[in-house]
Amino acid sequence: MQLLKQDIKYLKGVGPRRAELLGAELGVRTVGDLLRELPYKYIDRSEVHKVCDLQDEMPYVQLRGKIVDFSEEGTGRKQRIRAVFTDGTGYVELIWFAGLRYVRETYKVEREYLLLGKPAIWNGRFSISHPELDKIEPGQEPQQLGLQPLYHTSERMKKAGISSRTMTQLVRTAFDAVGAQALPETLPAYLQEKHRLCSLTYALRTAHFPPSADALPAAMRRLKFEELFFLQLDILRYALGRQQKVRGLRFVRVGNMFNRFYHERLPFELTRAQKRVVREIRRDTGSGAQMNRLLQGDVGSGKTMVAMMACLLAVDNGYQACLMAPTEILAEQHLATLREQLGNLPVRVELLTGIVKGRARREVLEGVADGTVQILVGTHALIEPTVRFANLGLAVIDEQHRFGVKQRAALWNKNARPPHILVMTATPIPRTLAMTVYGDLDVSVIDELPPGRKPIRTIHYYENQTVKLFEGIRYQLSLGRQIYVIYPLIKESEKLSVQFVVQGYADIQKALPQYRVGMVHGQMRPQDKEAAMQAFKRGETHILVSTTVIEVGVNVPNASVMVIQNAERFGLAQLHQLRGRVGRGSEQSYCVLVTKRELSEDTRRRMQIMVETTDGFEIAEEDMKLRGPGDLEGTQQSGMPFDLKVANVVRDADLMVEARHAAAAVLQADPEQALPQNAPLWQRLDELKTDRKNFSAIS
Ligand code: ADP
Ligand code: MG
């Protein structure tokens, strides 16, 4: 339809100046854009309130009555008009700060108006600023208005006279021009039918001018589905394209190392979830396509074990594997775990980090280049150009949130044919977000913990409850357990963070003179930090006082209490990560959140969630609800291909799943994008993408 592509400035009531504003403020440039600019909410105008029934904090209300008095005050910018409005049951004050001339010329005393506005209490009485007033002609009843749409308008727009009401008028004008014609459909009939969606024309008309509140859900469902569907179609098409372009290395056999490890070395039974993920990895790596898999699993769920078995699979097929960790401590820990668990199996595992220097480094690099080093563990030192693999078949990236997209891409190029990639993260990503920001990676989830773990008990104390806190600590120490005490990293002042830790360290030493206390903070030399950490690991110190430096990956099964000081300063994801440091042995473990007494609503909720659940995914969902999806730790680096305007990744999770299935089905049935009934889909996707050129998918 030509009309939809028409420049908005030619629409009656717009013109060049307003067109410029609509473009700059809302991105509305064509008539089609305008029709897609939906109201952000609706005011129910079917009800008329009485002044005597007004309450504070009411949303928009309608009143019917008269203005009985006007007064003006101030000069210049301070100028304003006040009026007294009554419906016979009470009085409200009306106030205008702008557009005074219009008010003076238009509104008259003793005339009847239908008023719409948001009441607020001001100096002890109700006041409504900038109400909308519609004249009621004597003897003529105002028409039933139903739901009135409210549109986003900016300050600049308001100054130029484009109010929500103007927007309503413009949308009406546009629909008048469309007339009885149907708007071009973006979803083919078979999809509408299969997913019980109303037509685009009906959906848009209803969203702008709902005949009743009952009509809205169906219209909004259609519009949200469409948005989520195109999002998923884009992500999945990208993933498919990559699968076709890149031929993967084929791990055809399960060989000696994998089998011997499984039967001779594995010290425990794998959990069902671990087995499932191992199967998924075997399927991927044997398929001939390149694997790009995200492995999600809560802290302690046994991801490392799965990664190790994947590495052995590579080794069995004559390839090398590497395992990349975010910190040196973690890399060393992985190396130790791997060597210990492999025992006498003839697999050469080496370490490469920044502190491996000189001859040792040269030897490792040589072994990597000639293929005798079969598994290389390290930090991002692994991706330096000097590290040349003979034939890298698998790259595992642990704790993914510390690695950017670029670093992942660098690993691709470590082999002539890109290696399989397994990304592991313990930062639980809500299901719906995983389907968007990581939507092009296949996702495996380890959703059960090894048996015998007791859920960690979480307790919330206020900072003045130190007596109770120390009682608990003393008791656990008497049982031979170890304890972490964590202080927040204060962004604005590292010095302050250190002070907290040092003070805490002194307090604890004084309170518990018979126990040894260690300390780790950001201003210590790396080797001193390392020494303090190792002493704790070996059990030489009983308590470790620290800033969040130990957040990632430290494994001390004997530690059974995690005390988090100033817990109000931590986000949910971080609290959950920290808590995951305990509960690794079979003993009952505890997490104590210590906060000040005065807490904001949100903080109180955060503490409550921590006390109530240990399920990382539940916590991630709650976190997203509290903070909004854009703000989640570890996800900022990768944006979404489109901004969602109507749908919401949290509230519309089920619809997103449906839309993803629908998009996958379309791609499966029409991989060449050749079926005529799907033509509108690809066209619409192109349109959406030209609006947002800088879509950079995650590699
Ligand atoms: P993650 O990397 O997911 O945080 P790890 O792989 O480090 O978890 O495992 C945490 C601990 O649980 C390790 O000590 C590991 O040996 C142990 N573990 C892993 N899988 C199992 C299992 N199936 N049964 C018992 N213990 C397990
Ligand atoms: Mg781990």
XYZ file of C-alpha atoms and ligand atoms in Angstrom:
727
model
C 0.000 0.000 0.000
C 1.579 3.243 -1.175
C -0.058 5.261 1.581
C 1.912 3.513 4.302
C 5.217 4.547 2.748
C 4.093 8.125 2.325
C 6.108 10.782 4.146
C 4.288 11.761 7.304
C 4.561 15.447 6.458
C 1.880 15.105 3.788
C -0.660 13.771 6.256
C -3.326 16.361 6.959
C -2.489 18.173 10.189
C 1.243 17.439 10.126
C 3.365 19.551 7.765
C 7.165 19.887 7.660
C 7.779 21.226 11.159
C 5.733 18.628 12.992
C 7.058 15.928 10.659
C 10.580 16.794 11.708
C 9.606 16.482 15.372
C 7.753 13.206 14.940
C 10.790 11.801 13.179
C 13.302 13.033 15.718
C 11.328 12.220 18.856
C 9.480 9.036 17.941
C 11.150 7.758 14.791
C 7.829 8.231 13.008
C 8.628 9.141 9.396
C 5.875 7.566 7.351
C 2.169 7.004 7.711
C 2.975 3.346 8.307
C 5.265 4.290 11.204
C 2.472 6.340 12.707
C 0.070 3.417 12.647
C 2.696 1.338 14.453
C 3.141 3.964 17.158
C 0.832 2.380 19.690
C -0.687 3.949 22.783
C 1.268 3.120 25.911
C -1.893 2.931 27.940
C -5.594 3.621 27.958
C -7.773 5.660 30.208
C -11.158 4.303 30.984
C -13.557 7.115 30.171
C -16.694 5.134 30.671
C -16.855 6.177 34.298
C -17.403 9.662 35.701
C -16.213 10.195 39.263
C -17.534 12.518 41.937
C -15.215 15.065 43.497
C -16.131 13.787 46.955
C -14.890 10.305 45.983
C -11.412 11.408 44.914
C -8.468 9.773 46.601
C -4.797 10.399 46.522
C -2.799 8.268 44.056
C -5.761 7.806 41.728
C -4.958 7.381 38.050
C -6.656 9.584 35.504
C -10.262 10.343 36.425
C -13.184 12.028 34.742
C -15.283 14.641 36.486
C -18.300 16.507 35.256
C -18.926 20.039 36.513
C -18.271 23.741 36.241
C -15.482 26.203 36.760
C -16.638 28.756 39.289
C -13.597 30.975 39.511
C -10.358 31.882 37.710
C -7.329 33.639 39.128
C -3.925 34.514 37.693
C -0.671 34.950 39.534
C 3.025 35.571 38.917
C 4.767 36.999 35.911
C 7.034 35.671 33.206
C 8.036 32.067 33.755
C 6.325 31.974 37.123
C 2.993 32.929 35.609
C 0.110 30.543 36.152
C -3.651 30.279 36.069
C -5.697 28.647 38.771
C -9.350 27.766 38.608
C -11.860 26.277 41.023
C -13.893 23.409 39.675
C -16.946 21.812 41.273
C -19.533 19.188 40.538
C -21.645 20.024 43.560
C -20.038 17.368 45.773
C -16.791 19.222 46.449
C -14.117 21.475 44.987
C -10.863 20.821 43.163
C -8.259 23.245 42.033
C -7.177 23.298 38.405
C -3.811 24.720 37.506
C -2.009 25.626 34.287
C 1.646 26.585 33.940
C 1.762 26.862 30.184
C -0.500 27.606 27.267
C -2.131 30.304 29.359
C -3.463 32.295 26.464
C -5.369 29.302 25.191
C -6.847 28.721 28.636
C -7.954 32.336 28.952
C -9.584 32.356 25.562
C -11.257 28.971 25.706
C -12.502 28.134 29.175
C -15.321 30.099 30.731
C -16.905 30.126 34.148
C -20.337 28.645 34.666
C -20.055 26.442 31.637
C -20.322 22.692 31.982
C -17.259 20.555 31.185
C -16.243 16.963 31.122
C -12.829 17.000 32.784
C -10.031 14.469 32.495
C -6.959 14.642 34.694
C -4.802 13.128 37.381
C -5.670 14.363 40.868
C -2.907 15.072 43.355
C -3.042 16.435 46.866
C -1.475 19.849 47.098
C -1.531 21.956 50.243
C -4.103 19.638 51.695
C -6.529 19.688 48.824
C -7.056 18.130 45.481
C -5.471 19.769 42.536
C -5.297 18.788 38.884
C -2.692 20.302 36.639
C -3.296 20.703 32.936
C -6.638 18.917 32.799
C -8.330 18.165 29.519
C -11.682 19.929 29.356
C -14.457 19.164 26.878
C -17.376 21.527 26.710
C -20.778 19.936 27.228
C -23.433 21.758 25.211
C -26.551 22.499 27.249
C -29.141 19.806 26.772
C -26.699 17.508 25.048
C -25.268 14.463 26.804
C -21.558 13.825 26.206
C -21.012 10.718 24.145
C -19.739 7.606 25.879
C -16.036 7.695 25.291
C -14.908 4.187 26.290
C -11.158 3.748 26.398
C -9.049 6.712 25.442
C -5.551 5.950 24.148
C -2.549 7.766 25.607
C 0.468 8.239 23.344
C 4.050 8.998 24.243
C 4.928 12.625 23.725
C 8.131 14.405 24.598
C 8.593 17.880 26.056
C 9.584 19.172 22.635
C 6.482 17.716 21.093
C 4.246 19.191 23.750
C 5.796 22.622 23.220
C 5.030 22.332 19.531
C 1.444 21.499 20.355
C 1.602 17.775 19.691
C -0.185 16.285 22.656
C -1.425 12.760 23.110
C -4.700 14.090 21.872
C -3.089 15.430 18.693
C -1.554 12.010 18.131
C -4.984 10.422 18.461
C -6.262 12.843 15.863
C -3.391 12.117 13.478
C -3.880 8.378 13.788
C -7.569 8.867 13.082
C -6.747 10.901 9.987
C -4.402 8.169 8.792
C -7.038 5.480 9.276
C -9.573 7.664 7.446
C -7.192 7.760 4.506
C -6.828 3.993 4.639
C -10.582 3.744 4.554
C -12.078 0.290 4.355
C -9.004 -1.252 2.766
C -7.020 -3.886 4.586
C -3.412 -3.076 5.488
C -0.865 -5.359 3.869
C -0.420 -8.433 6.031
C 2.992 -9.193 7.481
C 2.059 -12.705 8.582
C 0.758 -15.188 6.006
C -2.722 -16.585 6.495
C -1.501 -20.030 7.482
C 0.429 -18.597 10.428
C -2.506 -16.472 11.520
C -4.713 -19.498 11.439
C -2.309 -21.828 13.164
C -1.562 -19.394 15.979
C -5.072 -17.977 16.227
C -4.036 -14.438 15.391
C -6.312 -11.658 14.238
C -5.454 -9.651 11.148
C -2.998 -6.773 11.265
C -5.685 -4.298 10.229
C -8.004 -5.352 13.025
C -5.169 -5.472 15.550
C -3.918 -1.978 14.793
C -7.358 -0.402 14.642
C -8.295 -2.024 17.903
C -5.054 -1.075 19.621
C -5.579 2.573 18.698
C -9.321 2.739 19.205
C -10.482 -0.138 21.358
C -14.267 -0.427 21.319
C -13.996 -1.917 24.796
C -11.365 -3.260 27.143
C -12.369 -6.793 26.162
C -11.208 -6.268 22.607
C -7.642 -5.384 23.571
C -6.052 -8.709 24.548
C -6.571 -10.368 21.165
C -5.255 -7.334 19.319
C -2.205 -7.010 21.549
C -1.483 -10.723 21.322
C -1.323 -10.484 17.563
C 1.011 -7.483 17.668
C 3.292 -8.982 20.292
C 3.431 -12.296 18.524
C 4.428 -10.564 15.324
C 7.218 -8.681 17.032
C 8.600 -11.752 18.808
C 8.203 -13.867 15.714
C 10.351 -11.569 13.595
C 12.926 -11.353 16.355
C 13.186 -15.129 16.466
C 13.072 -15.486 12.713
C 16.043 -13.189 12.437
C 18.085 -14.933 15.117
C 17.339 -18.418 13.843
C 17.957 -17.510 10.231
C 21.347 -16.181 11.245
C 22.201 -19.355 13.155
C 21.061 -21.516 10.258
C 23.076 -19.522 7.754
C 26.166 -19.988 9.846
C 25.564 -23.695 10.197
C 25.367 -24.026 6.445
C 28.392 -21.869 5.738
C 30.732 -23.443 8.234
C 31.488 -27.106 7.925
C 32.304 -28.562 11.290
C 34.926 -31.023 12.377
C 33.455 -34.452 12.771
C 34.067 -36.418 15.945
C 33.046 -39.796 14.656
C 34.160 -42.094 17.432
C 33.932 -42.426 21.129
C 37.298 -43.894 21.900
C 39.679 -45.126 24.471
C 40.195 -42.068 26.613
C 36.539 -41.219 26.919
C 35.588 -44.810 27.708
C 38.422 -45.487 30.104
C 37.705 -42.261 31.915
C 34.050 -43.086 32.136
C 34.530 -46.611 33.398
C 37.748 -46.429 35.387
C 38.151 -42.903 36.614
C 34.802 -41.227 37.084
C 34.456 -41.087 40.865
C 30.690 -40.781 40.852
C 27.642 -41.424 38.757
C 26.833 -38.570 36.400
C 23.544 -36.877 37.120
C 20.783 -37.345 34.575
C 21.235 -33.771 33.446
C 24.969 -34.250 32.941
C 24.335 -37.380 30.877
C 21.821 -35.555 28.744
C 24.263 -32.733 28.054
C 27.073 -35.150 27.186
C 24.694 -36.777 24.694
C 23.821 -33.400 23.214
C 27.476 -32.575 22.790
C 28.188 -35.923 21.174
C 25.330 -35.437 18.778
C 26.512 -31.939 17.833
C 30.143 -32.794 17.373
C 29.296 -35.866 15.330
C 26.840 -34.135 13.029
C 29.269 -32.536 10.620
C 28.126 -29.040 11.594
C 30.062 -26.801 13.911
C 28.832 -26.817 17.472
C 28.037 -23.538 19.182
C 26.586 -24.499 22.481
C 25.865 -22.602 25.646
C 25.972 -24.764 28.744
C 24.100 -23.262 31.618
C 24.195 -24.755 35.042
C 24.085 -23.391 38.512
C 27.313 -23.152 40.483
C 28.340 -26.615 41.579
C 26.112 -28.439 39.124
C 29.103 -30.201 37.555
C 29.750 -28.352 34.337
C 33.500 -28.864 34.531
C 33.050 -32.607 34.500
C 30.979 -32.347 31.336
C 33.573 -30.082 29.727
C 36.289 -32.550 30.552
C 34.456 -35.387 28.874
C 33.922 -33.223 25.809
C 37.682 -32.601 25.738
C 38.362 -36.324 25.857
C 36.015 -36.807 22.947
C 38.137 -34.383 20.931
C 41.308 -36.189 22.002
C 39.851 -39.542 20.978
C 39.276 -38.147 17.512
C 42.813 -36.878 17.149
C 42.113 -33.257 17.990
C 43.322 -30.919 20.682
C 41.043 -29.183 23.141
C 41.438 -26.053 25.180
C 39.708 -24.820 28.285
C 39.732 -21.109 28.910
C 39.005 -19.636 32.342
C 38.604 -15.997 33.346
C 41.276 -15.903 36.067
C 44.612 -17.479 36.795
C 43.402 -19.009 40.013
C 40.565 -20.667 38.212
C 42.755 -21.893 35.387
C 45.126 -23.458 37.872
C 42.258 -25.031 39.686
C 40.939 -26.515 36.458
C 44.371 -27.873 35.651
C 44.624 -29.506 39.064
C 41.131 -30.985 38.766
C 41.788 -32.326 35.295
C 45.109 -33.913 36.187
C 43.723 -35.411 39.347
C 40.655 -36.849 37.682
C 42.536 -38.165 34.682
C 44.974 -39.935 36.975
C 47.161 -42.297 35.030
C 45.345 -41.924 31.714
C 47.920 -40.979 29.084
C 46.614 -37.529 28.197
C 48.986 -34.577 28.250
C 47.389 -31.560 29.926
C 49.292 -28.286 30.246
C 48.725 -24.831 31.633
C 49.229 -21.518 29.910
C 48.653 -18.286 31.805
C 50.449 -14.986 32.152
C 52.671 -16.376 34.906
C 53.933 -19.349 32.910
C 57.204 -17.857 31.666
C 60.547 -18.607 30.083
C 61.459 -22.160 29.274
C 58.264 -23.637 30.685
C 56.253 -21.408 28.384
C 58.357 -22.290 25.362
C 57.864 -25.958 26.020
C 54.141 -25.643 26.340
C 53.918 -23.603 23.153
C 55.998 -26.152 21.271
C 53.852 -28.987 22.501
C 50.718 -27.106 21.468
C 52.162 -26.479 18.020
C 53.269 -30.055 17.406
C 50.095 -31.530 18.834
C 51.609 -33.386 21.791
C 49.778 -31.160 24.270
C 46.289 -32.561 23.998
C 44.423 -30.387 26.429
C 45.537 -26.844 27.109
C 44.119 -25.033 30.104
C 44.580 -21.320 30.513
C 43.382 -17.797 30.700
C 42.904 -15.465 27.758
C 46.613 -15.966 27.184
C 45.274 -18.818 25.048
C 44.046 -16.522 22.339
C 47.300 -14.674 21.840
C 48.713 -15.082 18.338
C 51.811 -16.871 19.653
C 49.628 -19.786 20.646
C 49.388 -22.005 17.571
C 47.546 -25.279 17.759
C 48.348 -28.239 15.535
C 44.655 -29.078 15.218
C 42.291 -27.530 17.696
C 38.971 -29.355 17.702
C 37.166 -27.975 20.738
C 37.327 -24.766 22.710
C 35.582 -24.606 26.056
C 35.037 -21.212 27.610
C 34.231 -21.212 31.308
C 32.299 -18.460 33.043
C 31.462 -16.839 29.782
C 30.406 -13.446 31.087
C 34.017 -12.387 31.466
C 34.719 -12.995 27.800
C 33.512 -10.722 25.067
C 32.204 -11.598 21.667
C 35.550 -10.730 20.092
C 37.455 -13.174 22.246
C 35.099 -15.918 21.263
C 35.616 -15.075 17.620
C 39.395 -15.180 18.076
C 39.122 -18.823 19.062
C 37.358 -19.613 15.830
C 40.454 -18.700 13.940
C 42.742 -20.967 15.888
C 42.092 -23.698 13.392
C 41.660 -23.782 9.614
C 38.187 -25.120 10.223
C 36.606 -23.498 13.261
C 36.652 -25.697 16.349
C 33.502 -26.650 18.186
C 32.679 -24.116 20.845
C 31.232 -24.837 24.257
C 30.464 -21.831 26.403
C 29.772 -22.514 30.065
C 28.095 -20.079 32.355
C 26.927 -20.209 35.916
C 25.241 -16.855 35.675
C 21.758 -18.146 35.225
C 20.145 -16.537 32.262
C 16.389 -16.473 32.247
C 14.946 -18.754 29.649
C 13.505 -15.954 27.569
C 16.681 -13.953 27.559
C 18.647 -17.013 26.554
C 16.308 -17.205 23.601
C 17.174 -13.691 22.559
C 20.669 -12.520 23.391
C 22.072 -16.033 23.143
C 19.384 -17.060 20.705
C 21.844 -18.241 18.081
C 23.603 -20.629 20.420
C 22.083 -23.978 21.190
C 21.405 -24.141 24.873
C 22.029 -27.054 27.217
C 20.953 -26.830 30.792
C 22.151 -28.777 33.807
C 19.133 -28.359 35.989
C 19.940 -30.698 38.836
C 22.660 -30.763 41.436
C 24.712 -33.855 42.266
C 22.936 -35.953 44.871
C 23.586 -35.520 48.559
C 23.937 -31.756 48.510
C 21.898 -30.059 51.155
C 20.292 -26.819 50.039
C 22.088 -23.880 51.585
C 20.125 -22.186 54.347
C 20.031 -18.432 53.988
C 19.482 -16.079 56.897
C 18.999 -12.325 56.886
C 20.412 -10.394 59.852
C 20.527 -6.685 60.535
C 23.915 -5.232 61.290
C 23.121 -4.817 64.974
C 22.592 -8.555 65.366
C 26.313 -9.291 65.595
C 25.930 -11.349 68.770
C 23.772 -13.899 66.973
C 26.059 -13.802 63.973
C 29.173 -14.564 65.994
C 27.371 -17.299 67.895
C 26.672 -19.046 64.603
C 30.195 -18.527 63.334
C 31.733 -19.865 66.543
C 29.575 -22.946 66.443
C 30.511 -23.761 62.850
C 34.195 -23.208 63.569
C 33.929 -25.577 66.533
C 32.706 -28.227 64.075
C 35.878 -27.715 62.066
C 34.270 -25.779 59.227
C 35.651 -22.729 57.449
C 34.027 -19.406 56.846
C 34.007 -16.663 54.245
C 33.228 -13.093 55.205
C 32.664 -10.897 52.175
C 32.577 -7.130 51.912
C 31.288 -5.241 48.895
C 33.514 -3.674 46.335
C 32.589 -0.025 46.455
C 32.858 1.333 42.962
C 33.279 4.964 43.891
C 36.065 4.270 46.325
C 38.397 1.331 46.290
C 40.046 2.769 49.368
C 36.777 2.563 51.243
C 36.326 -1.075 50.193
C 39.753 -1.916 51.515
C 39.022 -0.094 54.760
C 35.927 -2.208 55.264
C 37.860 -5.395 54.752
C 40.737 -4.355 56.981
C 38.361 -3.251 59.726
C 36.343 -6.456 59.414
C 39.530 -8.492 59.606
C 40.585 -6.721 62.803
C 37.140 -7.140 64.399
C 37.020 -10.832 63.675
C 40.520 -11.462 64.930
C 39.639 -9.687 68.147
C 36.381 -11.574 68.574
C 37.847 -14.985 67.736
C 41.454 -14.902 68.930
C 41.781 -18.692 68.946
C 41.202 -18.925 65.155
C 43.382 -17.918 62.196
C 42.020 -15.305 59.847
C 43.151 -14.533 56.303
C 42.442 -11.499 54.170
C 42.192 -10.738 50.460
C 41.498 -7.366 48.883
C 42.098 -5.430 45.710
C 45.151 -3.498 46.870
C 47.243 -6.521 47.748
C 49.939 -7.833 45.419
C 48.721 -10.741 43.266
C 51.097 -13.212 44.869
C 49.949 -12.220 48.374
C 46.342 -12.662 47.344
C 47.213 -16.015 45.911
C 49.027 -17.038 49.106
C 46.066 -16.020 51.277
C 43.737 -17.958 49.033
C 45.912 -21.068 49.065
C 46.254 -20.927 52.857
C 42.495 -20.940 53.140
C 42.194 -23.761 50.654
C 44.647 -25.864 52.614
C 42.717 -25.161 55.803
C 45.571 -23.226 57.430
C 43.284 -20.268 57.966
C 39.755 -20.753 59.257
C 38.193 -17.532 58.124
C 38.775 -15.628 54.927
C 37.809 -11.964 54.927
C 37.606 -10.613 51.438
C 36.153 -8.315 48.875
C 34.338 -9.994 46.038
C 37.580 -11.152 44.427
C 36.627 -14.710 45.237
C 33.346 -14.364 43.438
C 34.212 -16.731 40.671
C 34.982 -20.373 40.951
C 36.906 -21.020 44.170
C 36.277 -24.511 45.411
C 36.742 -25.155 49.139
C 34.329 -27.921 50.086
C 35.044 -27.517 53.804
C 33.797 -23.926 53.797
C 30.239 -24.010 55.033
C 29.359 -20.426 55.919
C 29.225 -17.415 53.649
C 28.704 -14.142 55.478
C 27.918 -11.241 53.172
C 28.332 -7.865 54.822
C 26.415 -4.872 53.447
C 24.415 -7.330 51.405
C 22.172 -4.466 50.317
C 24.963 -3.330 48.034
C 24.913 -6.517 45.968
C 22.666 -7.469 43.102
C 20.754 -10.723 43.144
C 22.955 -12.440 40.604
C 26.062 -11.577 42.595
C 24.563 -12.692 45.891
C 23.664 -15.965 44.298
C 27.176 -16.416 42.888
C 28.720 -15.723 46.266
C 26.377 -18.094 48.020
C 27.425 -20.784 45.552
C 30.908 -20.783 47.135
C 29.537 -22.808 50.039
C 27.388 -25.928 50.025
C 29.928 -27.888 48.035
C 30.467 -30.580 50.613
C 27.868 -32.819 52.191
C 27.539 -30.703 55.341
C 24.689 -28.270 55.924
C 25.886 -24.859 54.754
C 24.712 -21.382 55.536
C 24.630 -18.001 53.912
C 24.151 -14.981 56.134
C 23.100 -11.700 54.578
C 23.900 -8.767 56.820
C 22.233 -5.458 55.993
C 21.438 -2.157 57.617
C 17.955 -1.816 59.023
C 16.487 0.760 56.657
C 16.016 -0.935 53.312
C 14.279 0.122 50.157
C 11.369 -1.921 48.894
C 13.498 -3.478 46.156
C 16.324 -4.414 48.494
C 13.954 -5.985 50.976
C 12.535 -8.026 48.117
C 16.032 -9.089 47.030
C 16.857 -10.361 50.515
C 13.522 -12.134 50.712
C 14.115 -13.915 47.392
C 17.550 -15.039 48.552
C 16.105 -16.409 51.780
C 13.283 -18.185 49.999
C 15.022 -19.892 47.097
C 18.343 -21.352 46.022
C 17.199 -21.979 42.468
C 19.420 -19.896 40.201
C 16.901 -19.731 37.417
C 14.142 -18.521 39.660
C 16.536 -15.897 41.001
C 17.454 -14.820 37.499
C 13.800 -14.401 36.560
C 13.182 -12.336 39.693
C 16.286 -10.310 38.993
C 15.050 -9.526 35.546
C 11.675 -8.467 36.923
C 13.326 -6.165 39.440
C 15.872 -4.670 37.122
C 14.577 -5.051 33.609
C 16.197 -7.310 31.036
C 18.653 -4.773 29.661
C 20.430 -4.487 32.921
C 21.271 -8.090 33.728
C 24.830 -8.837 34.628
C 26.710 -10.452 31.818
C 24.259 -9.642 29.115
C 24.930 -5.990 28.401
C 27.638 -6.786 25.933
C 25.257 -8.294 23.465
C 22.202 -6.359 22.548
C 19.107 -7.616 20.874
C 18.599 -7.293 17.135
C 15.444 -5.209 17.541
C 14.041 -3.136 20.323
C 10.796 -4.628 21.421
C 8.066 -2.031 21.406
C 4.986 -3.988 22.403
C 6.203 -7.293 23.743
C 8.092 -7.774 26.969
C 10.591 -10.607 27.416
C 9.512 -11.282 30.974
C 5.764 -10.922 30.804
C 5.366 -12.477 27.372
C 7.673 -15.429 27.886
C 5.131 -18.026 26.781
C 4.319 -16.122 23.633
C 8.039 -15.891 22.884
C 8.348 -19.652 23.081
C 5.421 -20.007 20.698
C 6.884 -17.448 18.315
C 10.248 -19.213 18.377
C 8.653 -22.521 17.453
C 6.733 -20.807 14.677
C 9.886 -19.204 13.295
C 11.810 -22.476 13.470
C 9.002 -24.253 11.622
C 9.029 -21.644 8.859
C 12.787 -21.983 8.402
C 12.599 -25.727 8.391
C 9.853 -25.828 5.783
C 11.375 -23.087 3.682
C 15.148 -23.011 4.168
C 15.727 -21.453 0.758
C 13.170 -18.740 1.441
C 11.480 -19.660 -1.787
C 7.895 -20.474 -0.892
C 5.569 -17.779 -2.236
C 3.354 -17.772 0.842
C 6.369 -16.743 2.934
C 7.465 -13.875 0.705
C 5.883 -11.211 2.928
C 7.900 -12.524 5.851
C 11.298 -11.947 4.321
C 10.207 -8.609 3.002
C 9.051 -7.486 6.417
C 12.239 -8.754 8.012
C 14.289 -6.728 5.556
C 12.254 -3.649 6.354
C 12.821 -4.125 10.050
C 16.512 -4.642 9.533
C 17.098 -1.583 7.414
C 15.637 0.320 10.345
C 18.320 -1.207 12.494
C 21.397 -1.666 10.377
C 23.826 -2.272 13.136
C 22.494 -5.666 14.072
C 25.604 -7.470 15.108
C 24.737 -10.998 16.012
C 26.722 -12.913 18.525
C 29.391 -15.020 16.976
P 30.470 -26.131 38.208
O 31.638 -25.945 37.301
O 29.200 -26.397 37.495
O 30.318 -25.039 39.220
P 31.961 -28.393 39.099
O 32.093 -29.131 37.833
O 33.111 -27.592 39.586
O 30.684 -27.458 39.047
O 31.485 -29.435 40.201
C 31.333 -29.055 41.543
C 31.725 -30.237 42.430
O 30.798 -31.320 42.262
C 33.079 -30.785 42.072
O 33.742 -31.088 43.272
C 32.775 -32.048 41.271
O 33.774 -33.018 41.399
C 31.472 -32.517 41.888
N 30.598 -33.256 40.961
C 30.416 -33.009 39.638
N 29.533 -33.875 39.106
C 29.148 -34.699 40.116
C 28.254 -35.827 40.198
N 27.580 -36.264 39.146
N 28.110 -36.426 41.392
C 28.797 -35.992 42.474
N 29.656 -34.950 42.463
C 29.835 -34.297 41.299
Mg 32.939 -24.074 37.463
